[in-house]
Amino acid sequence: EESMDAYLTSYSALSLRKKFEERCGYFCPTVSSYIPILDKVVRAQLEATMDNESKVAVFAMAKALTTNGEVLKGEQMPLNEDGGDDDQDRAITQMQCIVDMLDDFRISCEGQGKAGTPKMTCIEKRELVEDAFVSRVWTQSMTNTRINRISGLKELTSTPFLVKIVVDIMPILHEMSASPADVKQQMLLLIGHEDMVEKTWALLRKDRSADKSGKGNHSEPICTTIASLSKTQSILKLVKNSDDYYQREDLVSLLDKIAEQVTLKSTGEGEVPLEVDKPKLKQVLIKVLNEKATR
């Protein structure tokens, strides 16, 4: 697990360095002042960085700019105990921290980057990070989280060669993965009644963590996140006679209850109750929850 995280952190650092060099020019390690100035800039960035995951990323970028051991001698790489997540704002903050360091080093050390290129503005740094995201440059936590979302993919990361293949195809797999937004969009297309969709959507995303879990009751989230939606899709694909088929029966039973709970009233005077085709709504829910992304 630690080797996997180290690989993903290094991969992220090298990818971000490449995006930086595309915009600002290449680093030249043959300059005599390269190592001393880099060491000074990296240490300053570590002192200014509070987030532990960002510190790990700073270490990784230092290695991506040199041969291991040339900078940060005597410094122990911090352990990433933050757990990590798929929060894009947090990832952007981490990447901007690294871009700050790269640009400070480029300006401080002669012979680095394109000659005459001024220090980047905050807007330019933000644009570079956003461009990196568009190019699917992810942090270690983001990549790990997205690998864990896809059933069975983690088991394929047993060797460095397989890890590289998984990381290379992750952007494609991510684009193919359905999201809660896709589910709602498909509901609107198939149902065509916005009020019904909104009420059904609220029930689908209801927190059921306090419900009794276990056989006969599905208490896990259905589609509050991509991860929960992925698990829901896995359950819906279970076949009869499998040991876990009861999970599908419990989930379908819950979808049946959700369809029964949806009520509509006409607008205007009296608010007359409108008839809802419960069986059809249940089938629509099963269909949209099963579909992959269409983008």
Short mmCIF file of C-alpha atoms in Angstrom, two decimals:
data_model
loop_
_atom_site.label_atom_id
_atom_site.label_comp_id
_atom_site.label_asym_id
_atom_site.label_seq_id
_atom_site.Cartn_x
_atom_site.Cartn_y
_atom_site.Cartn_z
CA GLU A 1 0.00 0.00 0.00
CA GLU A 2 2.82 2.41 0.87
CA SER A 3 4.66 1.58 -2.36
CA MET A 4 1.47 2.19 -4.32
CA ASP A 5 0.95 5.59 -2.67
CA ALA A 6 4.59 6.52 -3.29
CA TYR A 7 4.26 5.61 -6.98
CA LEU A 8 1.07 7.63 -7.39
CA THR A 9 2.60 10.62 -5.59
CA SER A 10 5.67 10.51 -7.86
CA TYR A 11 3.50 10.07 -10.95
CA SER A 12 1.44 13.11 -9.97
CA ALA A 13 4.59 15.19 -9.36
CA LEU A 14 6.14 14.29 -12.72
CA SER A 15 2.86 15.00 -14.54
CA LEU A 16 2.49 18.41 -12.88
CA ARG A 17 6.15 19.25 -13.58
CA LYS A 18 5.52 18.48 -17.27
CA LYS A 19 2.50 20.84 -17.38
CA PHE A 20 4.56 23.56 -15.68
CA GLU A 21 7.44 23.16 -18.13
CA GLU A 22 5.06 23.32 -21.10
CA ARG A 23 4.11 26.83 -20.01
CA CYS A 24 7.26 28.19 -18.39
CA GLY A 25 10.13 26.29 -20.01
CA TYR A 26 12.35 23.44 -18.87
CA PHE A 27 14.44 23.08 -15.72
CA CYS A 28 18.19 22.73 -16.22
CA PRO A 29 19.86 20.72 -13.41
CA THR A 30 23.40 21.28 -14.78
CA VAL A 31 23.53 24.84 -13.40
CA SER A 32 25.94 24.93 -10.45
CA SER A 33 23.49 26.71 -8.12
CA TYR A 34 20.62 24.35 -9.00
CA ILE A 35 20.77 22.00 -5.97
CA PRO A 36 21.53 24.61 -3.24
CA ILE A 37 18.75 26.96 -4.37
CA LEU A 38 16.25 24.13 -4.89
CA ASP A 39 17.00 22.81 -1.40
CA LYS A 40 16.41 26.29 0.06
CA VAL A 41 13.15 26.82 -1.84
CA VAL A 42 11.79 23.37 -0.96
CA ARG A 43 12.57 23.80 2.74
CA ALA A 44 10.87 27.20 2.74
CA GLN A 45 7.79 25.67 1.14
CA LEU A 46 7.72 22.85 3.69
CA GLU A 47 7.82 25.37 6.53
CA ALA A 48 4.94 27.31 4.98
CA THR A 49 2.84 24.20 4.32
CA MET A 50 0.54 22.96 7.08
CA ASP A 51 -1.33 20.19 5.26
CA ASN A 52 0.49 16.86 5.63
CA GLU A 53 -0.57 15.54 2.23
CA SER A 54 0.83 18.70 0.60
CA LYS A 55 4.12 18.18 2.41
CA VAL A 56 4.33 14.69 0.90
CA ALA A 57 3.66 16.24 -2.52
CA VAL A 58 6.43 18.81 -1.97
CA PHE A 59 8.88 16.00 -1.18
CA ALA A 60 7.78 14.15 -4.31
CA MET A 61 8.28 17.23 -6.50
CA ALA A 62 11.76 17.77 -5.04
CA LYS A 63 12.63 14.23 -6.13
CA ALA A 64 11.02 14.82 -9.53
CA LEU A 65 13.43 17.73 -10.05
CA THR A 66 16.58 15.88 -8.94
CA THR A 67 18.10 12.50 -8.20
CA ASN A 68 16.98 11.07 -4.85
CA GLY A 69 19.11 12.31 -1.98
CA GLU A 70 20.41 15.50 -3.61
CA VAL A 71 18.04 17.74 -1.66
CA LEU A 72 16.42 17.60 1.78
CA LYS A 73 19.33 15.63 3.24
CA GLY A 74 18.53 14.52 6.76
CA GLU A 75 14.81 15.27 6.30
CA GLN A 76 12.32 12.44 6.80
CA MET A 77 9.42 12.33 4.35
CA PRO A 78 6.21 12.83 6.35
CA LEU A 79 3.61 10.08 6.42
CA ASN A 80 0.35 10.93 4.70
CA GLU A 81 -2.06 10.36 7.57
CA ASP A 82 -4.80 12.58 6.18
CA GLY A 83 -6.48 9.65 4.46
CA GLY A 84 -7.07 11.70 1.32
CA ASP A 85 -10.27 12.19 -0.61
CA ASP A 86 -11.66 13.25 -3.95
CA ASP A 87 -12.23 16.89 -2.97
CA GLN A 88 -11.26 18.99 -5.98
CA ASP A 89 -10.86 22.24 -4.03
CA ARG A 90 -8.40 20.56 -1.68
CA ALA A 91 -6.51 19.08 -4.63
CA ILE A 92 -6.34 22.48 -6.34
CA THR A 93 -4.93 24.02 -3.16
CA GLN A 94 -2.30 21.27 -3.00
CA MET A 95 -1.30 21.70 -6.64
CA GLN A 96 -1.12 25.49 -6.31
CA CYS A 97 1.25 24.99 -3.39
CA ILE A 98 3.51 22.94 -5.68
CA VAL A 99 3.23 25.45 -8.54
CA ASP A 100 4.21 28.24 -6.11
CA MET A 101 7.33 26.28 -5.23
CA LEU A 102 8.21 25.56 -8.87
CA ASP A 103 7.82 29.19 -9.87
CA ASP A 104 9.79 30.47 -6.88
CA PHE A 105 12.61 28.11 -7.81
CA ARG A 106 12.46 29.07 -11.50
CA ILE A 107 12.78 32.76 -10.65
CA SER A 108 15.44 32.26 -7.94
CA CYS A 109 17.80 30.05 -9.95
CA GLU A 110 19.41 31.32 -13.15
CA GLY A 111 19.04 29.36 -16.36
CA GLN A 112 15.65 27.85 -15.46
CA GLY A 113 12.68 28.03 -17.81
CA LYS A 114 12.15 30.39 -20.72
CA ALA A 115 14.50 33.38 -20.62
CA GLY A 116 12.76 36.62 -19.69
CA THR A 117 9.55 34.96 -18.51
CA PRO A 118 8.29 36.96 -15.49
CA LYS A 119 6.99 35.49 -12.24
CA MET A 120 3.56 33.97 -12.67
CA THR A 121 0.54 35.82 -11.34
CA CYS A 122 -2.00 34.15 -9.06
CA ILE A 123 -4.43 33.97 -11.97
CA GLU A 124 -1.82 32.32 -14.22
CA LYS A 125 -1.04 29.76 -11.53
CA ARG A 126 -4.73 28.99 -11.10
CA GLU A 127 -5.11 28.60 -14.88
CA LEU A 128 -2.15 26.21 -15.00
CA VAL A 129 -3.65 24.03 -12.24
CA GLU A 130 -7.07 24.04 -13.92
CA ASP A 131 -5.40 23.08 -17.21
CA ALA A 132 -3.69 20.22 -15.37
CA PHE A 133 -7.06 18.99 -14.14
CA VAL A 134 -8.49 19.12 -17.65
CA SER A 135 -5.48 17.03 -18.74
CA ARG A 136 -6.31 14.53 -15.95
CA VAL A 137 -3.35 15.35 -13.72
CA TRP A 138 -4.63 14.18 -10.35
CA THR A 139 -3.21 14.11 -6.83
CA GLN A 140 -2.30 10.81 -5.21
CA SER A 141 -5.50 10.87 -3.13
CA MET A 142 -7.72 11.57 -6.13
CA THR A 143 -6.18 8.73 -8.16
CA ASN A 144 -6.38 6.29 -5.25
CA THR A 145 -10.01 7.18 -4.54
CA ARG A 146 -10.98 6.71 -8.17
CA ILE A 147 -9.18 3.36 -8.38
CA ASN A 148 -11.07 2.17 -5.29
CA ARG A 149 -14.39 3.16 -6.85
CA ILE A 150 -14.10 0.58 -9.61
CA SER A 151 -14.69 -2.93 -8.36
CA GLY A 152 -11.69 -5.25 -8.82
CA LEU A 153 -9.31 -2.56 -10.11
CA LYS A 154 -7.32 -2.29 -6.88
CA GLU A 155 -6.43 -5.99 -7.14
CA LEU A 156 -4.67 -5.28 -10.46
CA THR A 157 -2.10 -2.99 -8.83
CA SER A 158 0.15 -5.75 -7.49
CA THR A 159 3.23 -4.85 -9.59
CA PRO A 160 4.73 -1.54 -10.81
CA PHE A 161 3.97 -2.53 -14.41
CA LEU A 162 0.29 -3.13 -13.65
CA VAL A 163 0.08 0.05 -11.58
CA LYS A 164 1.34 2.06 -14.56
CA ILE A 165 -1.28 0.48 -16.83
CA VAL A 166 -4.05 1.21 -14.32
CA VAL A 167 -2.92 4.83 -13.89
CA ASP A 168 -2.70 5.32 -17.66
CA ILE A 169 -6.26 4.06 -18.26
CA MET A 170 -7.82 5.74 -15.20
CA PRO A 171 -8.86 8.91 -17.11
CA ILE A 172 -10.75 6.75 -19.64
CA LEU A 173 -12.41 4.68 -16.91
CA HIS A 174 -13.31 7.83 -14.99
CA GLU A 175 -15.04 9.31 -18.04
CA MET A 176 -16.98 6.06 -18.49
CA SER A 177 -18.17 5.97 -14.86
CA ALA A 178 -21.69 7.17 -14.19
CA SER A 179 -22.26 9.92 -11.63
CA PRO A 180 -25.31 10.91 -9.55
CA ALA A 181 -25.80 13.82 -11.97
CA ASP A 182 -26.06 11.31 -14.85
CA VAL A 183 -28.75 9.40 -12.95
CA LYS A 184 -30.84 12.53 -12.40
CA GLN A 185 -30.43 13.58 -16.03
CA GLN A 186 -31.65 10.19 -17.25
CA MET A 187 -34.60 10.37 -14.84
CA LEU A 188 -35.64 13.69 -16.35
CA LEU A 189 -35.42 12.25 -19.85
CA LEU A 190 -37.42 9.12 -19.05
CA ILE A 191 -39.99 10.56 -16.62
CA GLY A 192 -40.37 14.04 -18.08
CA HIS A 193 -42.07 15.40 -14.92
CA GLU A 194 -39.71 17.69 -13.03
CA ASP A 195 -41.64 17.67 -9.74
CA MET A 196 -41.76 13.87 -9.72
CA VAL A 197 -38.03 13.68 -10.45
CA GLU A 198 -37.19 16.11 -7.63
CA LYS A 199 -39.25 14.18 -5.07
CA THR A 200 -37.88 10.83 -6.21
CA TRP A 201 -34.33 12.24 -6.21
CA ALA A 202 -34.69 13.43 -2.62
CA LEU A 203 -35.80 9.94 -1.54
CA LEU A 204 -32.93 8.28 -3.44
CA ARG A 205 -30.37 10.47 -1.68
CA LYS A 206 -31.94 10.19 1.78
CA ASP A 207 -29.51 9.33 4.60
CA ARG A 208 -30.34 5.80 5.76
CA SER A 209 -27.31 5.31 8.00
CA ALA A 210 -29.56 5.14 11.07
CA ASP A 211 -31.67 2.35 9.55
CA LYS A 212 -31.17 -1.22 10.71
CA SER A 213 -28.61 -2.86 8.42
CA GLY A 214 -28.34 -6.49 7.46
CA LYS A 215 -30.33 -9.03 5.52
CA GLY A 216 -33.79 -7.82 4.67
CA ASN A 217 -32.98 -4.11 4.78
CA HIS A 218 -30.80 -1.99 2.48
CA SER A 219 -29.40 0.84 4.60
CA GLU A 220 -26.43 1.94 2.49
CA PRO A 221 -26.45 5.13 0.33
CA ILE A 222 -27.86 4.58 -3.16
CA CYS A 223 -26.35 7.40 -5.19
CA THR A 224 -25.12 10.20 -2.93
CA THR A 225 -21.62 9.88 -4.43
CA ILE A 226 -19.98 8.21 -7.43
CA ALA A 227 -18.61 5.56 -5.06
CA SER A 228 -22.06 4.74 -3.62
CA LEU A 229 -23.56 4.68 -7.12
CA SER A 230 -20.83 2.30 -8.27
CA LYS A 231 -21.65 -0.05 -5.39
CA THR A 232 -25.37 0.19 -6.18
CA GLN A 233 -24.64 -0.81 -9.77
CA SER A 234 -22.58 -3.78 -8.57
CA ILE A 235 -25.47 -4.95 -6.38
CA LEU A 236 -27.99 -4.62 -9.22
CA LYS A 237 -25.77 -6.84 -11.38
CA LEU A 238 -25.82 -9.73 -8.89
CA VAL A 239 -27.31 -12.91 -10.36
CA LYS A 240 -29.68 -15.43 -8.79
CA ASN A 241 -28.15 -18.25 -6.74
CA SER A 242 -25.16 -16.07 -5.79
CA ASP A 243 -24.44 -15.82 -2.06
CA ASP A 244 -25.01 -12.06 -2.08
CA TYR A 245 -28.18 -12.03 -4.20
CA TYR A 246 -30.22 -11.07 -1.14
CA GLN A 247 -28.53 -7.63 -1.37
CA ARG A 248 -30.12 -7.09 -4.78
CA GLU A 249 -33.52 -8.21 -3.48
CA ASP A 250 -33.22 -5.80 -0.54
CA LEU A 251 -32.20 -2.92 -2.82
CA VAL A 252 -35.04 -3.58 -5.29
CA SER A 253 -37.46 -3.76 -2.34
CA LEU A 254 -36.21 -0.35 -1.19
CA LEU A 255 -36.66 1.10 -4.70
CA ASP A 256 -40.21 -0.26 -4.64
CA LYS A 257 -40.84 1.56 -1.33
CA ILE A 258 -39.36 4.77 -2.75
CA ALA A 259 -41.71 4.57 -5.75
CA GLU A 260 -44.65 4.04 -3.37
CA GLN A 261 -43.69 7.14 -1.34
CA VAL A 262 -43.71 9.52 -4.31
CA THR A 263 -46.89 11.59 -4.36
CA LEU A 264 -47.89 14.46 -6.63
CA LYS A 265 -50.58 17.12 -6.49
CA SER A 266 -51.96 19.31 -9.23
CA THR A 267 -51.18 22.99 -9.12
CA GLY A 268 -53.95 25.48 -8.64
CA GLU A 269 -57.02 25.40 -6.44
CA GLY A 270 -57.61 22.29 -4.39
CA GLU A 271 -54.26 20.62 -5.16
CA VAL A 272 -55.90 17.43 -6.38
CA PRO A 273 -53.66 14.32 -5.97
CA LEU A 274 -52.25 13.07 -9.25
CA GLU A 275 -51.87 9.40 -10.08
CA VAL A 276 -48.29 8.09 -10.16
CA ASP A 277 -47.49 4.91 -12.07
CA LYS A 278 -45.55 3.25 -9.23
CA PRO A 279 -44.45 0.06 -11.10
CA LYS A 280 -43.18 2.12 -14.05
CA LEU A 281 -41.33 4.51 -11.73
CA LYS A 282 -39.62 1.55 -10.02
CA GLN A 283 -38.50 0.16 -13.40
CA VAL A 284 -37.17 3.59 -14.39
CA LEU A 285 -35.14 3.74 -11.18
CA ILE A 286 -33.60 0.32 -11.81
CA LYS A 287 -32.80 1.31 -15.39
CA VAL A 288 -31.13 4.66 -14.64
CA LEU A 289 -29.17 3.30 -11.69
CA ASN A 290 -27.79 0.55 -13.91
CA GLU A 291 -26.64 2.77 -16.78
CA LYS A 292 -23.10 3.93 -17.43
CA ALA A 293 -22.30 7.53 -18.35
CA THR A 294 -23.36 8.64 -21.81
CA ARG A 295 -20.70 11.35 -22.19
#
